[in-house]
Coordinates of N, CA and C in Angstrom, one line a residue:
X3 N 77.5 33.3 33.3 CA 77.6 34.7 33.5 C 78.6 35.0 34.6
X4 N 79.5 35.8 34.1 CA 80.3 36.0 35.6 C 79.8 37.2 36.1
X5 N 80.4 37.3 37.2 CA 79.9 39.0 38.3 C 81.2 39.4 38.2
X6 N 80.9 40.8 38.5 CA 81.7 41.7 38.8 C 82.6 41.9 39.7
X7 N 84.1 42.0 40.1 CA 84.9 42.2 41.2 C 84.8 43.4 41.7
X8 N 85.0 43.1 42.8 CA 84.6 44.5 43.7 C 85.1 45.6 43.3
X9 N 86.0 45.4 42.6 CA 87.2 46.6 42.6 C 86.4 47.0 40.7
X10 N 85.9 45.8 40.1 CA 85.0 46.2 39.2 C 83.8 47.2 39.0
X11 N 83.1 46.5 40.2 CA 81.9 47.8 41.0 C 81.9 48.8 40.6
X12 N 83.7 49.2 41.7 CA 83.9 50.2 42.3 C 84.2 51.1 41.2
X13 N 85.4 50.5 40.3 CA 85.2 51.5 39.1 C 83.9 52.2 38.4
X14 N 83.1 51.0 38.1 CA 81.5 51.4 37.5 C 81.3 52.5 38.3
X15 N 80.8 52.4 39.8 CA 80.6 53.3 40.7 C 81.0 54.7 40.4
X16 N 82.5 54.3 40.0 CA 83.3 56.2 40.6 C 82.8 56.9 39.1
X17 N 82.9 56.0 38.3 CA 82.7 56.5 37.1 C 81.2 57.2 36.4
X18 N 80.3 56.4 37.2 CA 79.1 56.9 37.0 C 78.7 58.0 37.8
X19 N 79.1 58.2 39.3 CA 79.0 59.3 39.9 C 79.9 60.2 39.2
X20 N 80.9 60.2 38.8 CA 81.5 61.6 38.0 C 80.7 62.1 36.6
X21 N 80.1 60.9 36.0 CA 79.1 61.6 35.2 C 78.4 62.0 36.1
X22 N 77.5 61.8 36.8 CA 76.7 62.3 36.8 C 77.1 63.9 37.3
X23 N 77.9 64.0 38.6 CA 78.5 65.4 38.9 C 78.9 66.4 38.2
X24 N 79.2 65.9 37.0 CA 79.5 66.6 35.4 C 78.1 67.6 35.2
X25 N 77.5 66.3 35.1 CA 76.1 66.9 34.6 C 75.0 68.0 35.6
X26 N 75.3 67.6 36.8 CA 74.8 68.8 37.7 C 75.7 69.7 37.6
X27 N 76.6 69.7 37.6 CA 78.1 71.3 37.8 C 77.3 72.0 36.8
X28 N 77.9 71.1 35.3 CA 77.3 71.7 33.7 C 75.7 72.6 33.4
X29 N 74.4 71.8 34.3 CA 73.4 72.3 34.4 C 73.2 73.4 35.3
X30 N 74.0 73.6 36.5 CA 74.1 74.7 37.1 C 75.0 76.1 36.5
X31 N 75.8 75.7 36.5 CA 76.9 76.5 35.7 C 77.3 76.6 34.2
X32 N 77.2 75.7 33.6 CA 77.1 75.3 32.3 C 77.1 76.5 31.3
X33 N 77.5 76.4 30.4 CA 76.9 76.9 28.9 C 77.2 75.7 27.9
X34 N 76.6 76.5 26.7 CA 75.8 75.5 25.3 C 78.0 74.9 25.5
X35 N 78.9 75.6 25.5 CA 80.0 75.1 24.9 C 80.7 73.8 26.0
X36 N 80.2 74.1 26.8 CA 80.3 72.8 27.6 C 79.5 71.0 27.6
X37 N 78.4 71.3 26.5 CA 77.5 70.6 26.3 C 78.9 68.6 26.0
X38 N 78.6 67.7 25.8 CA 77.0 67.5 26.7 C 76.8 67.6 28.5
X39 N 77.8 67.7 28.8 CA 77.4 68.1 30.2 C 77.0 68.9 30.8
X40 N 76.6 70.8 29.8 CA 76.2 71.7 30.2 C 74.8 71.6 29.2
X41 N 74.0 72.6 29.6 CA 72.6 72.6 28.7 C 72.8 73.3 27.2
X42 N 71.9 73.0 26.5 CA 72.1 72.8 25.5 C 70.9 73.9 24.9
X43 N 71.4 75.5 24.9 CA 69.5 76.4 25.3 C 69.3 76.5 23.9
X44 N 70.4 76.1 22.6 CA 69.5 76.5 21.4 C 68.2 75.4 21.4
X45 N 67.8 74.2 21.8 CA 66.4 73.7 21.6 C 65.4 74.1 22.9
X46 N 66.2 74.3 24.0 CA 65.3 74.5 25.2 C 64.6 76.2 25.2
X47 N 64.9 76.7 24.8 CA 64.4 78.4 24.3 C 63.2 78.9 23.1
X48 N 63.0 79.5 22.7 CA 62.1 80.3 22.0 C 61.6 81.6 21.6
X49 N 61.4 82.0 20.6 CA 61.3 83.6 20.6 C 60.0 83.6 21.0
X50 N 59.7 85.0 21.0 CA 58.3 85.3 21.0 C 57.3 85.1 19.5
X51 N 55.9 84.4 19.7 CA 55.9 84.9 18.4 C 55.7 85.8 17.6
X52 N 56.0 86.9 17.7 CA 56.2 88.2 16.7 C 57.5 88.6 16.6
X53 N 58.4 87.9 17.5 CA 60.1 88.6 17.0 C 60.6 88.1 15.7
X54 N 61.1 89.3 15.2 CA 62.1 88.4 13.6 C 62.7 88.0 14.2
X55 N 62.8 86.7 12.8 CA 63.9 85.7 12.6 C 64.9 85.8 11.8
X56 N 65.9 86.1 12.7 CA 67.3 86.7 11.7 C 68.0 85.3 11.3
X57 N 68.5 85.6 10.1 CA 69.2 85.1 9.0 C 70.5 85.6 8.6
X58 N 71.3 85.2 9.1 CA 72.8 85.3 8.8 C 73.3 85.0 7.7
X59 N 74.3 85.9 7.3 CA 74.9 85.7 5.7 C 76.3 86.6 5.7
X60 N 77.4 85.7 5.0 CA 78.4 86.5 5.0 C 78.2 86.8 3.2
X61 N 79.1 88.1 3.5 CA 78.8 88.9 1.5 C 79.9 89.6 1.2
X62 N 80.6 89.8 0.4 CA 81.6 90.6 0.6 C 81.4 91.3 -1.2
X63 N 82.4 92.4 -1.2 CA 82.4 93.6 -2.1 C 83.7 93.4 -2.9
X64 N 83.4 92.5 -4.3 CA 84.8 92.5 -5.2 C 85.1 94.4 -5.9
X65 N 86.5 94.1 -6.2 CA 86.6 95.4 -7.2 C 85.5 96.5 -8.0
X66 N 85.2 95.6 -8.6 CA 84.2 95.8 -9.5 C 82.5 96.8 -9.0
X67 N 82.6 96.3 -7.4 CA 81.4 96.5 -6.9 C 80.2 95.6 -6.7
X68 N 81.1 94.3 -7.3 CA 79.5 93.6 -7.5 C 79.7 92.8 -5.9
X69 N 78.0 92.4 -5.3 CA 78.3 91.7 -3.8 C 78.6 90.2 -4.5
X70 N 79.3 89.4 -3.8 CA 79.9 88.4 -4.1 C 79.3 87.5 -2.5
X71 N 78.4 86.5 -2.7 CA 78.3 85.5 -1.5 C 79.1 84.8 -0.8
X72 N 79.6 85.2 0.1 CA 80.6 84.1 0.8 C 80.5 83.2 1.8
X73 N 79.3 81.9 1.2 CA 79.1 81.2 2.0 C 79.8 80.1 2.1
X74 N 79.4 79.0 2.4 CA 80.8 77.6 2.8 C 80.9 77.2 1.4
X75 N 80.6 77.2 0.3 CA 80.5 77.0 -0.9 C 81.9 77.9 -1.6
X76 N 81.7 79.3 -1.1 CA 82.7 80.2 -1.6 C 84.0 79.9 -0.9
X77 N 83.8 79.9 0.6 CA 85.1 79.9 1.5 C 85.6 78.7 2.2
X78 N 84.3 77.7 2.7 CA 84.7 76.2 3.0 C 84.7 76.8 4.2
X79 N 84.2 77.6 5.1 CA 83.8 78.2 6.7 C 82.3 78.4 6.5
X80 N 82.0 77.4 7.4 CA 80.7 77.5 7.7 C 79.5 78.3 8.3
X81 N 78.4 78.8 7.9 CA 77.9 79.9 8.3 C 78.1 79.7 10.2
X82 N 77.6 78.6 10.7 CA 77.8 78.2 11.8 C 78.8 79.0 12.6
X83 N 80.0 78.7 12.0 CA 80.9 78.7 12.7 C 81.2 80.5 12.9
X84 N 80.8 80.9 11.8 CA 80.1 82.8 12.0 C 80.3 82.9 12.4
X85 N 78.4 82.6 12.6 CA 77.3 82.5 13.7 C 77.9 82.8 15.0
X86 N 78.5 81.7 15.6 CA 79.1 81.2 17.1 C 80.1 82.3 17.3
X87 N 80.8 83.0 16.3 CA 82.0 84.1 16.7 C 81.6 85.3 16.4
X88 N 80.5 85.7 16.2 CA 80.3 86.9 15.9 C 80.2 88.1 16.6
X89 N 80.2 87.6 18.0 CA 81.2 88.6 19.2 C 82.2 89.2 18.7
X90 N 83.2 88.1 18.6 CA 84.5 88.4 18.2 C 85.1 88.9 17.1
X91 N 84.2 89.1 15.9 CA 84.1 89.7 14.6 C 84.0 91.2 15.3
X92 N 82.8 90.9 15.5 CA 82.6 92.8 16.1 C 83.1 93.3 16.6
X93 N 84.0 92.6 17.5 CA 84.8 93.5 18.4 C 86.1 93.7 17.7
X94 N 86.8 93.1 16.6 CA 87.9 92.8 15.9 C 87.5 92.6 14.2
X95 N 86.8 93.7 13.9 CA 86.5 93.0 11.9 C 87.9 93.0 11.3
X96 N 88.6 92.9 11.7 CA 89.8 92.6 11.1 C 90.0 90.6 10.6
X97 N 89.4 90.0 12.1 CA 89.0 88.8 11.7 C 88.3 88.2 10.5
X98 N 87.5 89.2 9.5 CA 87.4 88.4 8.4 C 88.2 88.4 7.6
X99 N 89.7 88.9 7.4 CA 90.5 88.9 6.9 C 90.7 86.9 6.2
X100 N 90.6 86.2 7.3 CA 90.3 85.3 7.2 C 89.3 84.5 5.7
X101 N 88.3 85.2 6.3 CA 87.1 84.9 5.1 C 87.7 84.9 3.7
X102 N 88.0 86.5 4.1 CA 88.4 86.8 2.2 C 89.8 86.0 1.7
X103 N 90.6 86.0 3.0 CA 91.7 84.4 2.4 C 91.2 83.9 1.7
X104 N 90.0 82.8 2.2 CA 89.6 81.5 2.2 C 88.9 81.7 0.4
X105 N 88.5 82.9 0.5 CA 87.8 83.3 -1.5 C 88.8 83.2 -1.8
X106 N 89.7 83.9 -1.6 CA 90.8 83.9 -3.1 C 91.5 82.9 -3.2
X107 N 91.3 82.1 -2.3 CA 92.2 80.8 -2.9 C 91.7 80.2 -3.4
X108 N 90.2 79.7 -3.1 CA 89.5 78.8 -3.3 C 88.5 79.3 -5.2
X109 N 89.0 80.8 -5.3 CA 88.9 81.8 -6.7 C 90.2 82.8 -7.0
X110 N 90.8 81.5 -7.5 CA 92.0 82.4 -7.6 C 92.0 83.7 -8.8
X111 N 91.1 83.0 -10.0 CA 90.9 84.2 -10.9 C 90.0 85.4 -10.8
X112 N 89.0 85.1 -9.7 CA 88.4 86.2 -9.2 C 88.7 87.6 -8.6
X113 N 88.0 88.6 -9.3 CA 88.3 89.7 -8.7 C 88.6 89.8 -6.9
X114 N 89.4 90.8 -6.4 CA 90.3 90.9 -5.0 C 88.5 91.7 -4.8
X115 N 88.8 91.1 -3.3 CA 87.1 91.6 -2.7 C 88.2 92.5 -1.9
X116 N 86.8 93.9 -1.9 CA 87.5 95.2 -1.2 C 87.0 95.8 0.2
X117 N 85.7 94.4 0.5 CA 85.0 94.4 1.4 C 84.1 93.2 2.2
X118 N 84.3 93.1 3.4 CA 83.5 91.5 3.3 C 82.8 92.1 4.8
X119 N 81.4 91.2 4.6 CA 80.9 92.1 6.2 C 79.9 90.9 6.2
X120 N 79.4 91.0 7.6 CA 78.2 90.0 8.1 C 76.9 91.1 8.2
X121 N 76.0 90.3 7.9 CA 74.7 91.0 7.6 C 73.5 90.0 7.9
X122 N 72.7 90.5 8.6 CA 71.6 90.0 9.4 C 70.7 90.1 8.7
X123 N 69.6 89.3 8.1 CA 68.0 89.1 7.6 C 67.2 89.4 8.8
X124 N 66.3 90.5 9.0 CA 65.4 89.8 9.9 C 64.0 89.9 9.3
X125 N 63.6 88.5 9.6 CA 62.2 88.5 8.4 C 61.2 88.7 9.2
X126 N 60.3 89.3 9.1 CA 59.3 89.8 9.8 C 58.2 88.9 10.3
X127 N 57.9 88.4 11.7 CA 57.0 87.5 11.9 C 55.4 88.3 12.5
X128 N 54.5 88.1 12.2 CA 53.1 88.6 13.0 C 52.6 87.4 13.3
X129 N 51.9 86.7 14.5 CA 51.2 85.7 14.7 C 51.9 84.1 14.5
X130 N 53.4 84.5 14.6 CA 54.3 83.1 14.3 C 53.9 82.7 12.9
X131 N 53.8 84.0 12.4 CA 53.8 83.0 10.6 C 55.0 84.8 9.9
X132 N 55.5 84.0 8.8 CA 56.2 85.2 8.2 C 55.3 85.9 7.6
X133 N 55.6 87.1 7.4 CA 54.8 87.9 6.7 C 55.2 88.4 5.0
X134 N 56.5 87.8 4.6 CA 57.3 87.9 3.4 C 58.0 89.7 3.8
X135 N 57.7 90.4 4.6 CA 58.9 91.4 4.8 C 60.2 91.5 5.5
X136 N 61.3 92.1 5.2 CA 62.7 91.9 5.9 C 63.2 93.0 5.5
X137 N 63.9 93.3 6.7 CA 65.0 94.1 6.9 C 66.8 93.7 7.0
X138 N 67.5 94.1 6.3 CA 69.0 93.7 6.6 C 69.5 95.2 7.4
X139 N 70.4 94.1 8.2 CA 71.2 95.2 9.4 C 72.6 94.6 9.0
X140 N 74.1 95.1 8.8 CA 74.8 94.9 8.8 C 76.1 94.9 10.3
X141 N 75.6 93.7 10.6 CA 76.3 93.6 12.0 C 78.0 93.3 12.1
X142 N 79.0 93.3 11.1 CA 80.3 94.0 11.4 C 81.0 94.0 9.6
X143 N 81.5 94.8 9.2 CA 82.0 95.4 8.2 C 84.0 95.0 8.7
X144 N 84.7 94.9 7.5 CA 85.8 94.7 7.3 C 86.1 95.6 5.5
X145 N 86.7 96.7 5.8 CA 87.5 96.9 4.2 C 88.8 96.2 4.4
X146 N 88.9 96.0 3.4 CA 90.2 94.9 3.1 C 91.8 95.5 2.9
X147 N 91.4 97.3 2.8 CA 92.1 98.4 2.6 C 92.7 99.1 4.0
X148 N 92.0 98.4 5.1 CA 92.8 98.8 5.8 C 91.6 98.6 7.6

């Protein structure tokens, strides 16, 4: 077995103290997007048990009027990745411009959607169990018309 040169150590050394200083800065200051060196609060958190549990879904409005689902199946953008921007949807619905790209290419003979919006489930909890009721809130709207 050989040993390590000092100057070997030393590397190990510097390198393991900068993880770890990563990981104090990240835990002190940190958010989820800095992970793994910042905390990571979607498993460390919890609702209460009686708050709904919202459900995210993108939907959008062909010609015709009929809702058309535009989930990663439809557009190949993952609910996730929404999810994580949906600040920025709100503040700019022009951003799903995007979305409805991603349909009509992926349906090219499908009717032109005239509307695409994000829309929130929240299913109703009493006692940490669902109760089978829900309400949809539609948290940002895009017409495609303008």
């Amino acid at each position: 077995m050989e040993t390590l040169t000092a100057r070997g150590r030393a590397v190990r050394l510097g390198a393991t103290l900068l993880g770890m200083a990563l990981l104090l800065l990240g835990t002190v200051h940190g958010t989820d997007d800095d992970f793994p060196f910042g905390p990571f609060r979607m498993y460390s958190t919890s609702d209460p048990p009686d708050a709904p549990a919202p459900d995210t879904r993108v939907e959008g409005v062909d010609e015709s009027g009929a809702v058309v689902p535009l989930g990663q199946d439809a557009t190949g953008i993952r609910r996730a990745e929404i999810e994580g921007q949906q600040d920025r949807y709100a503040a700019d619905p022009s951003l799903l411009r995007t979305v409805a790209e991603a349909y009509a290419e992926r349906h090219p003979g499908a009717p032109a959607l005239v509307e695409v919006r994000i829309v929130v489930r929240l299913h109703d909890i009493r006692g940490g169990r669902p109760t089978g009721g829900w309400t949809d809130r539609t948290a940002v709207r895009w017409d495609t018309a303008g």
